[in-house]
CSV table of C-alpha atoms in Angstrom, one decimal:
chain,number,residue,atom,x,y,z
A,133,MET,CA,4.6,16.5,-3.8
A,134,LYS,CA,0.9,16.3,-3.1
A,135,PRO,CA,-1.3,14.9,-6.2
A,136,SER,CA,-3.2,18.3,-6.3
A,137,GLU,CA,-0.3,20.1,-6.8
A,138,TYR,CA,1.0,18.4,-10.0
A,139,ALA,CA,2.0,20.3,-12.5
A,140,LEU,CA,0.2,19.1,-15.4
A,141,ASP,CA,1.7,21.1,-18.0
A,142,ASP,CA,4.8,19.0,-17.9
A,143,PRO,CA,6.1,16.4,-19.8
A,144,ILE,CA,6.4,13.5,-18.2
A,145,ALA,CA,8.4,10.1,-17.7
A,146,ALA,CA,8.4,7.0,-15.6
A,147,VAL,CA,9.0,3.5,-15.5
A,148,ALA,CA,5.8,1.6,-15.5
A,149,THR,CA,7.0,-2.3,-14.7
A,150,ALA,CA,8.8,-4.1,-11.6
A,151,LEU,CA,12.7,-3.3,-11.9
A,152,ALA,CA,13.5,-6.7,-12.0
A,153,PRO,CA,15.2,-9.3,-14.7
A,154,ALA,CA,12.0,-10.0,-17.5
A,155,ALA,CA,11.7,-9.9,-21.1
A,156,LEU,CA,10.3,-7.3,-21.6
A,157,GLY,CA,9.9,-3.7,-19.7
A,158,ILE,CA,8.1,-0.5,-20.1
A,159,VAL,CA,9.0,3.0,-19.6
A,160,ARG,CA,5.7,5.5,-20.5
A,161,THR,CA,5.7,8.9,-20.9
A,162,SER,CA,2.7,11.9,-21.0
A,163,GLY,CA,2.2,15.0,-21.7
A,164,ASN,CA,2.1,18.3,-24.4
A,165,ASN,CA,4.9,17.6,-27.3
A,166,SER,CA,5.4,14.4,-25.5
A,167,ILE,CA,5.6,12.4,-29.0
A,168,GLU,CA,8.0,15.1,-30.5
A,169,ARG,CA,10.5,15.4,-27.3
A,170,ALA,CA,10.2,11.6,-27.3
A,171,SER,CA,11.3,11.9,-31.2
A,172,SER,CA,15.0,13.2,-30.0
A,173,ALA,CA,16.1,10.0,-28.0
A,174,PHE,CA,14.6,7.9,-30.8
A,175,SER,CA,16.8,6.4,-34.2
A,176,ARG,CA,14.0,7.1,-36.2
A,177,PRO,CA,12.7,10.7,-35.1
A,178,ASP,CA,10.2,11.6,-38.2
A,179,ALA,CA,8.7,7.9,-38.0
A,180,LEU,CA,7.8,8.2,-34.2
A,181,LYS,CA,6.7,12.3,-34.9
A,182,THR,CA,4.4,11.6,-38.3
A,183,ALA,CA,2.9,8.0,-36.5
A,184,PRO,CA,-0.9,7.6,-36.3
A,185,GLY,CA,-2.0,7.6,-32.7
A,186,ASN,CA,-2.3,3.7,-31.6
A,187,THR,CA,0.2,2.0,-34.0
A,188,LEU,CA,3.8,1.1,-33.6
A,189,VAL,CA,7.1,2.0,-34.2
A,190,HIS,CA,10.1,-0.2,-34.1
A,191,GLY,CA,14.1,1.3,-33.3
A,192,TRP,CA,16.7,2.2,-30.7
A,193,ILE,CA,16.3,4.6,-27.9
A,194,VAL,CA,19.8,6.7,-28.5
A,195,ASP,CA,21.7,9.5,-26.3
A,196,SER,CA,22.4,12.8,-27.9
A,197,GLY,CA,25.9,11.2,-29.5
A,198,GLY,CA,23.7,8.8,-31.1
A,199,ASN,CA,24.8,5.9,-29.2
A,200,ARG,CA,22.0,2.7,-29.0
A,201,ILE,CA,21.0,2.3,-25.5
A,202,ASP,CA,18.3,-0.1,-26.3
A,203,GLU,CA,15.9,-2.1,-28.8
A,204,VAL,CA,11.7,-0.7,-28.7
A,205,VAL,CA,8.6,-0.6,-30.2
A,206,ALA,CA,7.0,2.9,-29.2
A,207,ALA,CA,3.6,2.6,-28.9
A,208,VAL,CA,1.7,5.9,-30.1
A,209,TYR,CA,-1.0,7.2,-28.5
A,210,ARG,CA,-2.4,10.5,-29.4
A,211,ALA,CA,-4.7,12.8,-27.6
A,212,PRO,CA,-7.2,12.9,-26.6
A,213,LYS,CA,-7.8,8.6,-27.5
A,214,SER,CA,-5.0,7.8,-24.4
A,215,PHE,CA,-5.0,6.4,-20.8
A,216,THR,CA,-4.4,10.3,-19.5
A,217,GLY,CA,-6.2,12.1,-22.6
A,218,GLU,CA,-2.8,13.7,-23.7
A,219,ASP,CA,-0.3,12.8,-26.7
A,220,SER,CA,2.1,9.9,-25.4
A,221,VAL,CA,4.4,7.5,-25.8
A,222,GLU,CA,5.3,4.1,-24.1
A,223,PHE,CA,8.3,2.9,-24.7
A,224,ILE,CA,8.7,-1.3,-24.8
A,225,GLY,CA,12.4,-3.0,-24.3
A,226,HIS,CA,14.4,-5.4,-22.6
A,227,GLY,CA,13.1,-5.7,-19.0
A,228,GLY,CA,16.6,-6.5,-17.5
A,229,PRO,CA,16.8,-3.3,-14.6
A,230,ALA,CA,20.1,-1.7,-16.5
A,231,ALA,CA,18.3,-1.9,-19.8
A,232,VAL,CA,15.1,-0.2,-18.4
A,233,LEU,CA,17.0,2.5,-16.4
A,234,ALA,CA,18.9,3.4,-19.3
A,235,VAL,CA,16.3,4.3,-21.2
A,236,PHE,CA,14.3,6.1,-18.5
A,237,ARG,CA,17.5,8.7,-18.2
A,238,THR,CA,17.9,9.0,-21.5
A,239,LEU,CA,14.1,10.5,-21.5
A,240,LEU,CA,14.7,12.8,-19.0
A,241,ARG,CA,17.8,14.1,-20.7
A,242,ALA,CA,15.5,14.5,-23.6
A,243,GLY,CA,13.2,17.1,-21.1
A,244,PHE,CA,10.7,14.6,-19.2
A,245,ARG,CA,10.1,15.4,-15.8
A,246,GLN,CA,10.3,12.3,-13.7
A,247,ALA,CA,6.2,11.6,-12.6
A,248,GLU,CA,5.0,11.6,-9.6
A,249,ARG,CA,2.8,8.7,-7.6
A,250,GLY,CA,0.0,8.0,-9.6
A,251,GLU,CA,0.3,11.1,-11.8
A,252,PHE,CA,-0.6,9.4,-14.9
A,253,THR,CA,-3.9,8.1,-13.9
A,254,PHE,CA,-4.6,11.7,-12.4
A,255,ARG,CA,-4.0,13.4,-15.4
A,256,ALA,CA,-6.2,10.8,-17.1
A,257,PHE,CA,-9.0,11.7,-14.0
A,258,ALA,CA,-8.3,15.9,-15.0
A,259,ASN,CA,-8.5,15.4,-18.3
A,260,GLY,CA,-12.0,13.5,-18.2
A,261,LYS,CA,-11.0,9.9,-19.6
A,262,THR,CA,-11.8,8.2,-15.6
A,263,ASP,CA,-13.5,9.0,-12.7
A,264,LEU,CA,-12.5,8.6,-9.2
A,265,SER,CA,-13.9,5.6,-8.4
A,266,ARG,CA,-12.4,4.1,-11.5
A,267,ALA,CA,-9.0,5.6,-10.8
A,268,GLU,CA,-9.5,3.5,-7.3
A,269,ALA,CA,-10.0,0.6,-8.9
A,270,ILE,CA,-6.4,0.5,-11.0
A,271,GLN,CA,-5.2,0.4,-7.2
A,272,GLU,CA,-7.9,-1.9,-6.4
A,273,ILE,CA,-6.9,-4.7,-9.3
A,274,VAL,CA,-3.1,-3.8,-8.5
A,275,ASP,CA,-3.8,-5.1,-4.9
A,276,ALA,CA,-6.2,-7.9,-5.6
A,277,ARG,CA,-5.0,-11.2,-3.6
A,278,THR,CA,-7.4,-13.1,-5.5
A,279,ASP,CA,-9.0,-13.7,-8.9
A,280,ALA,CA,-12.7,-13.0,-7.0
A,281,ALA,CA,-11.2,-10.0,-5.9
A,282,ARG,CA,-9.8,-8.9,-9.3
A,283,ALA,CA,-13.4,-9.4,-10.7
A,284,LYS,CA,-15.1,-6.9,-8.2
A,285,ALA,CA,-12.3,-4.4,-9.2
A,286,ALA,CA,-12.6,-4.9,-12.8
A,287,GLY,CA,-16.6,-4.2,-12.3
A,288,ARG,CA,-15.2,-1.4,-10.9
A,289,LEU,CA,-12.9,-0.2,-13.2
A,290,ALA,CA,-15.3,-0.7,-15.9
A,291,GLY,CA,-18.0,1.7,-14.6
A,292,ASN,CA,-21.2,-0.3,-12.5
A,293,LEU,CA,-19.9,1.6,-9.6
A,294,SER,CA,-20.6,5.1,-11.2
A,295,GLU,CA,-23.4,3.8,-13.4
A,296,ARG,CA,-25.0,3.0,-9.9
A,297,ILE,CA,-24.1,6.2,-8.5
A,298,HIS,CA,-25.4,7.9,-11.2
A,299,GLU,CA,-29.0,6.6,-11.2
A,300,ILE,CA,-29.0,7.2,-7.6
A,301,SER,CA,-28.3,10.7,-8.3
A,302,ALA,CA,-30.9,11.0,-11.2
A,303,SER,CA,-33.1,10.1,-8.9
A,304,ILE,CA,-32.2,12.5,-5.5
A,305,VAL,CA,-31.7,15.4,-8.5
A,306,GLN,CA,-35.6,14.7,-9.7
A,307,VAL,CA,-36.5,14.7,-6.0
A,308,LEU,CA,-34.7,18.0,-5.7
A,309,ALA,CA,-36.0,20.1,-8.8
A,310,ALA,CA,-39.6,19.3,-7.9
A,311,ILE,CA,-39.0,21.2,-4.7
A,312,GLU,CA,-37.0,23.7,-6.1
A,313,VAL,CA,-40.3,25.0,-8.4
A,314,GLN,CA,-41.7,24.6,-5.3
A,315,ILE,CA,-40.3,27.1,-3.9
A,316,GLU,CA,-39.9,29.1,-6.9
A,317,TYR,CA,-43.3,29.5,-7.3
A,318,PRO,CA,-45.7,28.7,-4.5
A,319,GLU,CA,-48.8,30.3,-6.3
A,320,ASP,CA,-49.5,27.6,-9.0
A,321,GLU,CA,-51.2,25.0,-7.1
A,322,GLU,CA,-51.3,22.8,-9.9
A,323,THR,CA,-47.2,22.8,-9.7
A,324,THR,CA,-47.0,22.7,-5.8
A,325,LYS,CA,-49.7,19.8,-5.8
A,326,GLY,CA,-47.4,16.2,-4.5
A,327,ALA,CA,-43.6,18.1,-5.2
A,328,PHE,CA,-42.6,16.2,-2.3
A,329,ASP,CA,-42.1,12.7,-3.8
A,330,ALA,CA,-41.1,10.7,-0.5
A,331,ALA,CA,-41.6,7.0,-1.9
A,332,ALA,CA,-38.1,8.2,-4.9
A,333,LEU,CA,-36.8,9.9,-2.0
A,334,ARG,CA,-37.2,6.3,0.3
A,335,GLU,CA,-36.8,3.8,-2.9
A,336,ALA,CA,-33.2,5.9,-3.7
A,337,ALA,CA,-32.0,5.7,0.6
A,338,GLU,CA,-33.1,1.8,0.0
A,339,GLN,CA,-30.4,1.6,-2.4
A,340,LEU,CA,-28.0,3.4,-0.5
A,341,SER,CA,-28.1,1.2,2.4
A,342,ALA,CA,-28.0,-1.7,-0.5
A,343,LEU,CA,-25.0,-0.4,-1.5
A,344,HIS,CA,-23.6,0.5,1.6
A,345,ALA,CA,-23.9,-2.9,3.0
A,346,THR,CA,-21.7,-4.2,0.2
A,347,TRP,CA,-18.5,-2.9,2.0
A,348,ALA,CA,-18.5,-5.7,4.6
A,349,ALA,CA,-18.4,-7.9,1.6
A,350,GLU,CA,-15.8,-6.5,-0.2
A,351,LYS,CA,-13.5,-5.5,2.9
A,352,LEU,CA,-13.3,-9.3,3.2
A,353,TYR,CA,-12.5,-10.2,0.0
A,354,GLN,CA,-9.7,-7.4,0.0
A,355,ASP,CA,-8.3,-7.5,3.2
A,356,GLY,CA,-8.8,-11.2,4.0
A,357,ALA,CA,-9.5,-13.2,7.1
A,358,ARG,CA,-7.1,-14.6,9.5
A,359,LEU,CA,-7.4,-18.5,10.3
A,360,VAL,CA,-5.9,-20.0,13.3
A,361,LEU,CA,-5.3,-23.9,13.7
A,362,ALA,CA,-5.6,-25.0,17.4
A,363,GLY,CA,-5.3,-28.0,19.2
A,364,ARG,CA,-3.6,-30.3,21.7
A,365,THR,CA,0.1,-31.3,20.3
A,366,ASN,CA,0.0,-34.2,17.5
A,367,ALA,CA,-4.3,-33.6,16.7
A,368,GLY,CA,-2.5,-32.7,12.8
A,369,LYS,CA,-2.4,-29.2,12.8
A,370,SER,CA,0.9,-29.1,10.7
A,371,SER,CA,-0.3,-31.7,8.7
A,372,MET,CA,-3.3,-29.8,8.0
A,373,PHE,CA,-1.4,-26.7,7.9
A,374,ASN,CA,0.6,-28.2,4.6
A,375,THR,CA,-2.7,-29.8,3.4
A,376,LEU,CA,-4.6,-26.4,3.5
A,377,LEU,CA,-2.1,-24.4,1.7
A,378,LYS,CA,-0.7,-28.1,-0.9
A,379,GLU,CA,2.6,-27.9,0.1
A,380,GLU,CA,4.9,-28.7,2.8
A,381,ARG,CA,5.4,-25.8,5.1
A,382,ALA,CA,5.7,-27.0,8.1
A,383,ILE,CA,7.2,-29.6,9.9
A,384,VAL,CA,5.5,-32.6,10.8
A,385,SER,CA,6.5,-35.7,13.1
A,386,GLU,CA,5.0,-37.5,15.8
A,387,ILE,CA,7.2,-35.8,18.4
A,388,HIS,CA,4.8,-34.0,20.8
A,389,GLY,CA,5.7,-30.2,20.9
A,390,THR,CA,7.3,-30.2,17.8
A,391,THR,CA,6.1,-27.0,16.8
A,392,ARG,CA,6.6,-24.3,19.5
A,393,ASP,CA,6.1,-20.9,17.5
A,394,TRP,CA,3.4,-20.3,14.7
A,395,LEU,CA,4.3,-20.5,11.2
A,396,GLU,CA,1.7,-18.1,8.7
A,397,ALA,CA,1.0,-18.6,5.0
A,398,ARG,CA,-1.5,-17.6,2.6
A,399,ALA,CA,-4.0,-19.9,1.0
A,400,ASP,CA,-7.5,-19.0,-1.1
A,401,PHE,CA,-10.6,-19.9,0.2
A,402,SER,CA,-13.4,-19.5,-2.4
A,403,GLY,CA,-11.9,-16.0,-3.3
A,404,ILE,CA,-11.3,-15.3,0.0
A,405,PRO,CA,-7.3,-14.0,0.5
A,406,VAL,CA,-7.0,-16.4,4.1
A,407,SER,CA,-3.8,-16.1,6.3
A,408,ILE,CA,-3.7,-19.5,8.1
A,409,PHE,CA,-1.4,-19.7,11.0
A,410,ASP,CA,0.0,-23.1,12.5
A,411,THR,CA,0.6,-22.8,16.2
A,412,ALA,CA,2.0,-24.7,19.1
A,413,GLY,CA,-0.3,-27.4,20.6
A,414,LEU,CA,-1.8,-26.8,23.5
A,415,ARG,CA,-0.5,-28.8,26.8
A,416,LYS,CA,1.3,-27.7,30.0
A,417,THR,CA,4.4,-28.0,29.4
A,418,ASP,CA,8.3,-27.3,31.6
A,419,ASP,CA,9.9,-26.2,28.5
A,420,ARG,CA,9.8,-22.4,28.7
A,421,ILE,CA,10.0,-21.8,25.0
A,422,GLU,CA,7.0,-24.2,24.5
A,423,ALA,CA,5.0,-22.7,26.9
A,424,GLU,CA,5.9,-19.6,25.4
A,425,GLY,CA,4.5,-20.8,22.2
A,426,VAL,CA,1.6,-21.7,23.8
A,427,GLU,CA,0.4,-18.8,25.2
A,428,ARG,CA,1.4,-17.2,21.3
A,429,SER,CA,-1.3,-19.6,20.4
A,430,LYS,CA,-4.4,-18.9,23.0
A,431,GLY,CA,-3.1,-15.0,21.9
A,432,LEU,CA,-3.5,-15.6,17.9
A,433,ALA,CA,-6.5,-17.5,18.7
A,434,ALA,CA,-8.2,-15.1,20.3
A,435,ASP,CA,-7.7,-12.3,17.4
A,436,ALA,CA,-8.8,-14.9,14.9
A,437,ASP,CA,-11.4,-14.2,12.7
A,438,ALA,CA,-12.1,-18.2,12.6
A,439,VAL,CA,-10.3,-21.3,14.4
A,440,LEU,CA,-10.1,-24.8,13.3
A,441,TYR,CA,-9.7,-26.7,16.7
A,442,LEU,CA,-8.0,-30.2,15.6
A,443,VAL,CA,-9.0,-33.1,17.6
A,444,ASP,CA,-7.8,-36.7,16.9
A,445,ALA,CA,-10.2,-38.6,16.2
A,446,ARG,CA,-8.4,-41.7,17.9
A,447,GLU,CA,-8.1,-40.4,21.4
A,448,GLY,CA,-11.2,-37.5,20.8
A,449,LEU,CA,-12.3,-34.9,23.2
A,450,ASN,CA,-11.2,-34.5,26.7
A,451,GLU,CA,-11.3,-32.0,29.5
A,452,GLU,CA,-8.8,-29.8,27.9
A,453,ASP,CA,-10.6,-29.5,24.5
A,454,ARG,CA,-13.7,-28.8,26.2
A,455,ARG,CA,-12.2,-26.0,28.6
A,456,PHE,CA,-10.2,-24.3,25.3
A,457,ILE,CA,-13.4,-24.7,23.7
A,458,ARG,CA,-15.4,-23.2,26.3
A,459,GLU,CA,-13.0,-20.3,27.2
A,460,CYS,CA,-13.2,-19.7,23.5
A,461,LEU,CA,-17.2,-19.3,23.7
A,462,GLU,CA,-17.5,-17.5,27.3
A,463,ALA,CA,-14.9,-15.1,25.9
A,464,GLY,CA,-17.2,-13.6,22.9
A,465,GLY,CA,-14.3,-15.1,20.3
A,466,PRO,CA,-14.1,-15.8,17.0
A,467,PRO,CA,-15.9,-19.0,15.3
A,468,LEU,CA,-15.0,-22.4,15.8
A,469,VAL,CA,-15.0,-25.0,13.9
A,470,LEU,CA,-14.6,-28.8,15.6
A,471,VAL,CA,-12.1,-30.4,12.8
A,472,TRP,CA,-12.2,-34.3,13.5
A,473,ASN,CA,-8.8,-35.1,12.7
A,474,LYS,CA,-7.3,-38.4,11.7
A,475,CYS,CA,-10.7,-40.3,11.2
A,476,ASP,CA,-8.7,-42.4,8.5
A,477,HIS,CA,-7.6,-44.6,11.2
A,478,LEU,CA,-9.4,-47.6,12.2
A,479,ASP,CA,-9.1,-47.1,15.6
A,480,ALA,CA,-11.0,-43.2,15.1
A,481,LYS,CA,-13.8,-43.1,17.5
A,482,PRO,CA,-16.8,-41.6,15.8
A,483,ALA,CA,-17.8,-37.6,15.4
A,484,PRO,CA,-20.4,-35.9,17.6
A,485,ASP,CA,-23.0,-35.0,15.9
A,486,ALA,CA,-22.2,-31.2,17.5
A,487,GLU,CA,-20.5,-29.8,20.5
A,488,PRO,CA,-21.2,-27.0,22.9
A,489,GLY,CA,-19.0,-24.1,21.3
A,490,ALA,CA,-18.5,-25.2,18.3
A,491,ARG,CA,-20.4,-24.1,15.2
A,492,ALA,CA,-19.7,-26.7,13.2
A,493,VAL,CA,-18.0,-30.2,12.9
A,494,VAL,CA,-16.0,-31.6,10.4
A,495,LYS,CA,-14.6,-34.7,9.8
A,496,THR,CA,-10.6,-35.0,8.2
A,497,SER,CA,-8.0,-36.5,7.2
A,498,ALA,CA,-5.4,-34.1,7.0
A,499,LYS,CA,-2.6,-37.4,5.6
A,500,LYS,CA,-4.9,-38.0,2.8
A,501,ALA,CA,-6.3,-34.8,2.8
A,502,THR,CA,-10.3,-35.9,2.7
A,503,GLY,CA,-13.2,-33.9,3.8
A,504,ILE,CA,-10.9,-30.9,3.3
A,505,ASP,CA,-13.1,-29.4,0.4
A,506,SER,CA,-15.8,-29.8,3.2
A,507,LEU,CA,-13.5,-27.8,5.8
A,508,VAL,CA,-12.9,-25.4,3.7
A,509,GLN,CA,-16.6,-24.7,2.6
A,510,THR,CA,-17.4,-24.8,6.4
A,511,VAL,CA,-15.0,-21.9,7.0
A,512,VAL,CA,-16.2,-19.6,4.3
A,513,SER,CA,-19.7,-19.9,5.0
A,514,LEU,CA,-19.0,-18.6,8.4
A,515,LEU,CA,-16.8,-16.3,7.1
A,516,THR,CA,-19.8,-15.5,4.3
A,517,GLY,CA,-22.7,-15.9,6.9
A,518,LYS,CA,-23.5,-12.5,8.0
A,519,LEU,CA,-22.3,-10.7,4.7
A,520,PRO,CA,-25.2,-9.2,3.3
A,521,GLY,CA,-26.3,-9.9,0.0
A,522,GLY,CA,-28.8,-9.1,-2.9
A,523,GLU,CA,-29.1,-7.4,-6.4
A,524,ALA,CA,-27.5,-4.3,-4.9
A,525,GLY,CA,-24.3,-6.1,-4.5
A,526,ARG,CA,-23.9,-8.5,-7.4
A,527,ARG,CA,-24.3,-5.0,-10.0
A,528,ALA,CA,-22.3,-2.7,-8.1
A,529,SER,CA,-20.0,-3.2,-4.7
A,530,LEU,CA,-18.5,0.0,-2.7
A,531,GLY,CA,-14.4,-0.3,-3.4
A,532,THR,CA,-12.8,1.6,-0.7
A,533,GLU,CA,-13.4,3.5,2.9
A,534,ARG,CA,-13.8,6.7,1.4
A,535,GLN,CA,-16.7,5.2,-0.8
A,536,ARG,CA,-18.2,4.1,1.7
A,537,HIS,CA,-17.9,7.7,3.7
A,538,ALA,CA,-19.6,9.7,1.0
A,539,VAL,CA,-22.3,6.8,0.5
A,540,GLU,CA,-23.0,6.5,4.8
A,541,HIS,CA,-22.9,10.5,4.5
A,542,THR,CA,-25.5,10.7,1.4
A,543,LEU,CA,-27.7,8.4,3.1
A,544,GLU,CA,-27.7,10.3,6.6
A,545,TYR,CA,-29.0,13.9,4.0
A,546,VAL,CA,-31.6,11.5,2.9
A,547,ASN,CA,-32.7,10.4,5.6
A,548,HIS,CA,-32.6,13.6,7.5
A,549,ALA,CA,-34.4,15.3,3.8
A,550,LEU,CA,-37.2,12.3,5.1
A,551,GLU,CA,-37.7,13.4,8.9
A,552,ALA,CA,-37.6,17.5,7.6
A,553,ALA,CA,-40.6,16.9,5.6
A,554,GLN,CA,-42.7,14.3,7.5
A,555,ASN,CA,-42.3,16.9,10.8
A,556,GLY,CA,-43.5,19.6,8.3
A,557,PHE,CA,-40.2,21.6,8.0
A,558,PRO,CA,-39.6,24.3,4.7
A,559,MET,CA,-39.3,22.9,1.8
A,560,ASP,CA,-35.6,24.9,1.1
A,561,ALA,CA,-34.4,23.2,4.4
A,562,VAL,CA,-35.6,19.6,2.8
A,563,ALA,CA,-34.4,21.2,-0.6
A,564,GLN,CA,-30.8,22.1,1.4
A,565,ASP,CA,-30.3,18.3,2.6
A,566,LEU,CA,-30.6,16.5,-0.9
A,567,GLU,CA,-28.1,19.3,-2.1
A,568,ASP,CA,-26.0,18.0,0.4
A,569,ALA,CA,-27.2,14.8,-0.2
A,570,LEU,CA,-25.8,14.9,-3.8
A,571,LEU,CA,-22.1,16.7,-2.9
A,572,ALA,CA,-21.4,13.5,-0.5
A,573,LEU,CA,-22.3,11.2,-3.2
A,574,GLY,CA,-20.4,13.1,-6.2
A,575,GLU,CA,-17.6,12.8,-4.2
A,576,ILE,CA,-17.0,9.0,-5.2
A,577,THR,CA,-16.6,9.4,-8.8
A,578,GLY,CA,-15.0,13.4,-8.4
A,579,GLU,CA,-17.7,15.3,-10.0
A,580,VAL,CA,-17.4,17.1,-6.4
A,581,SER,CA,-13.6,16.6,-5.3
A,582,GLY,CA,-11.6,19.3,-3.1
A,583,ALA,CA,-7.4,18.7,-2.6
A,584,ASP,CA,-7.8,16.5,0.7
A,585,ILE,CA,-10.0,13.7,-1.2
A,586,LEU,CA,-7.4,13.9,-4.6
A,587,ASP,CA,-4.1,13.6,-2.4
A,588,ALA,CA,-5.7,10.9,-0.8
A,589,VAL,CA,-6.7,9.0,-3.3
A,590,PHE,CA,-3.8,9.4,-5.5
A,591,SER,CA,-0.4,9.0,-3.0
A,592,GLY,CA,-1.5,5.3,-2.8
A,593,PHE,CA,-0.6,4.7,-6.5
A,594,CYS,CA,2.9,3.4,-7.3
A,595,VAL,CA,5.2,6.0,-9.8
A,596,GLY,CA,4.2,4.2,-13.1
A,597,LYS,CA,0.5,4.6,-12.5
């Protein structure tokens, strides 16, 4: 069933926690008469039915024969002071899958319907308890891979994006209102004089542009980056892989060609989720399996967001290293950092100040974990160097592609209105552009929302949300 087709009159129930052994498990309900309906499966029905909102009631879930299913605490919420804006009861019991499912099935037999994906949040939206940008932020928090991504989503959940959208919308409305007066009373010179406030509209366009630019950073913090460790055999790639992960994931050996295929693991680089790839050492070999690993390494490097090219400081750069770096540059590949590894050895050669094709040179010892902080910061700087900053990004940022498209369309309409006014088009044409701009902007918060938009937003939620 599509979210736009949900039957909002039905009382619903869903398991809200993972079905895995845990200390606690939660089954939530919502809907008209949900408290009364839930009381029929509760050992203390009168206590539940008369409980004030925002209170807890201890008891047991029982079946129709009075048999005890699980000991629970019922959290009671009364409309409109609940997440969904409806009467709601959340049963907190023991976290074993069998216990949680038994409670859930008992509630279904009591007359609740199993909730669909995102139906609780959809009801919160339908009842005016949240807007679309805040609803999307709930899922963003669930999906966040780093604390930085979580913090950005929490800001949107708290309403910073909604507030920013309303501010921009209000400025456009003010310009539009003045134009409407001019259209309505063209004979009134005092009213029509200076009716079109181009400066205010240009300011709105600048704010929209700044907000649109925040998506690049947000996408990086949500989706993360691919970081490939490349280099000749025994340059220390596997040791670096383990050091960056702070765990022993890759086999480390002095034998050349130990790593024949790539390994992948995730790490947090200053809030950016990074997928790190340890790859086969680059060398000519008659071993077909190792040769395939070398080709895969090159393919991974070409598709990476950044490449760390490790060199054994005792050997220094050779022509094979320089050829790889040069080919990476000529192919328009990702930014490359030359990592002068094993610099702790007494016979280590001095690192070059720079190398053609490399964005930076960093001295490290993967084995002793020296220079790692500098290396991580260099990678972060490369990944974020081209991202826009500014006050707009600190105040609020876009969280989804849907929001980015809406801002993009709004900006197009605003710029078209400015051009139309500058080129002497009738004010009613300018007004139409601004009305379209407001409609596009309203899609972000859901003030304007078609069924297709609602379906796209809420179908990505899990059942208990």
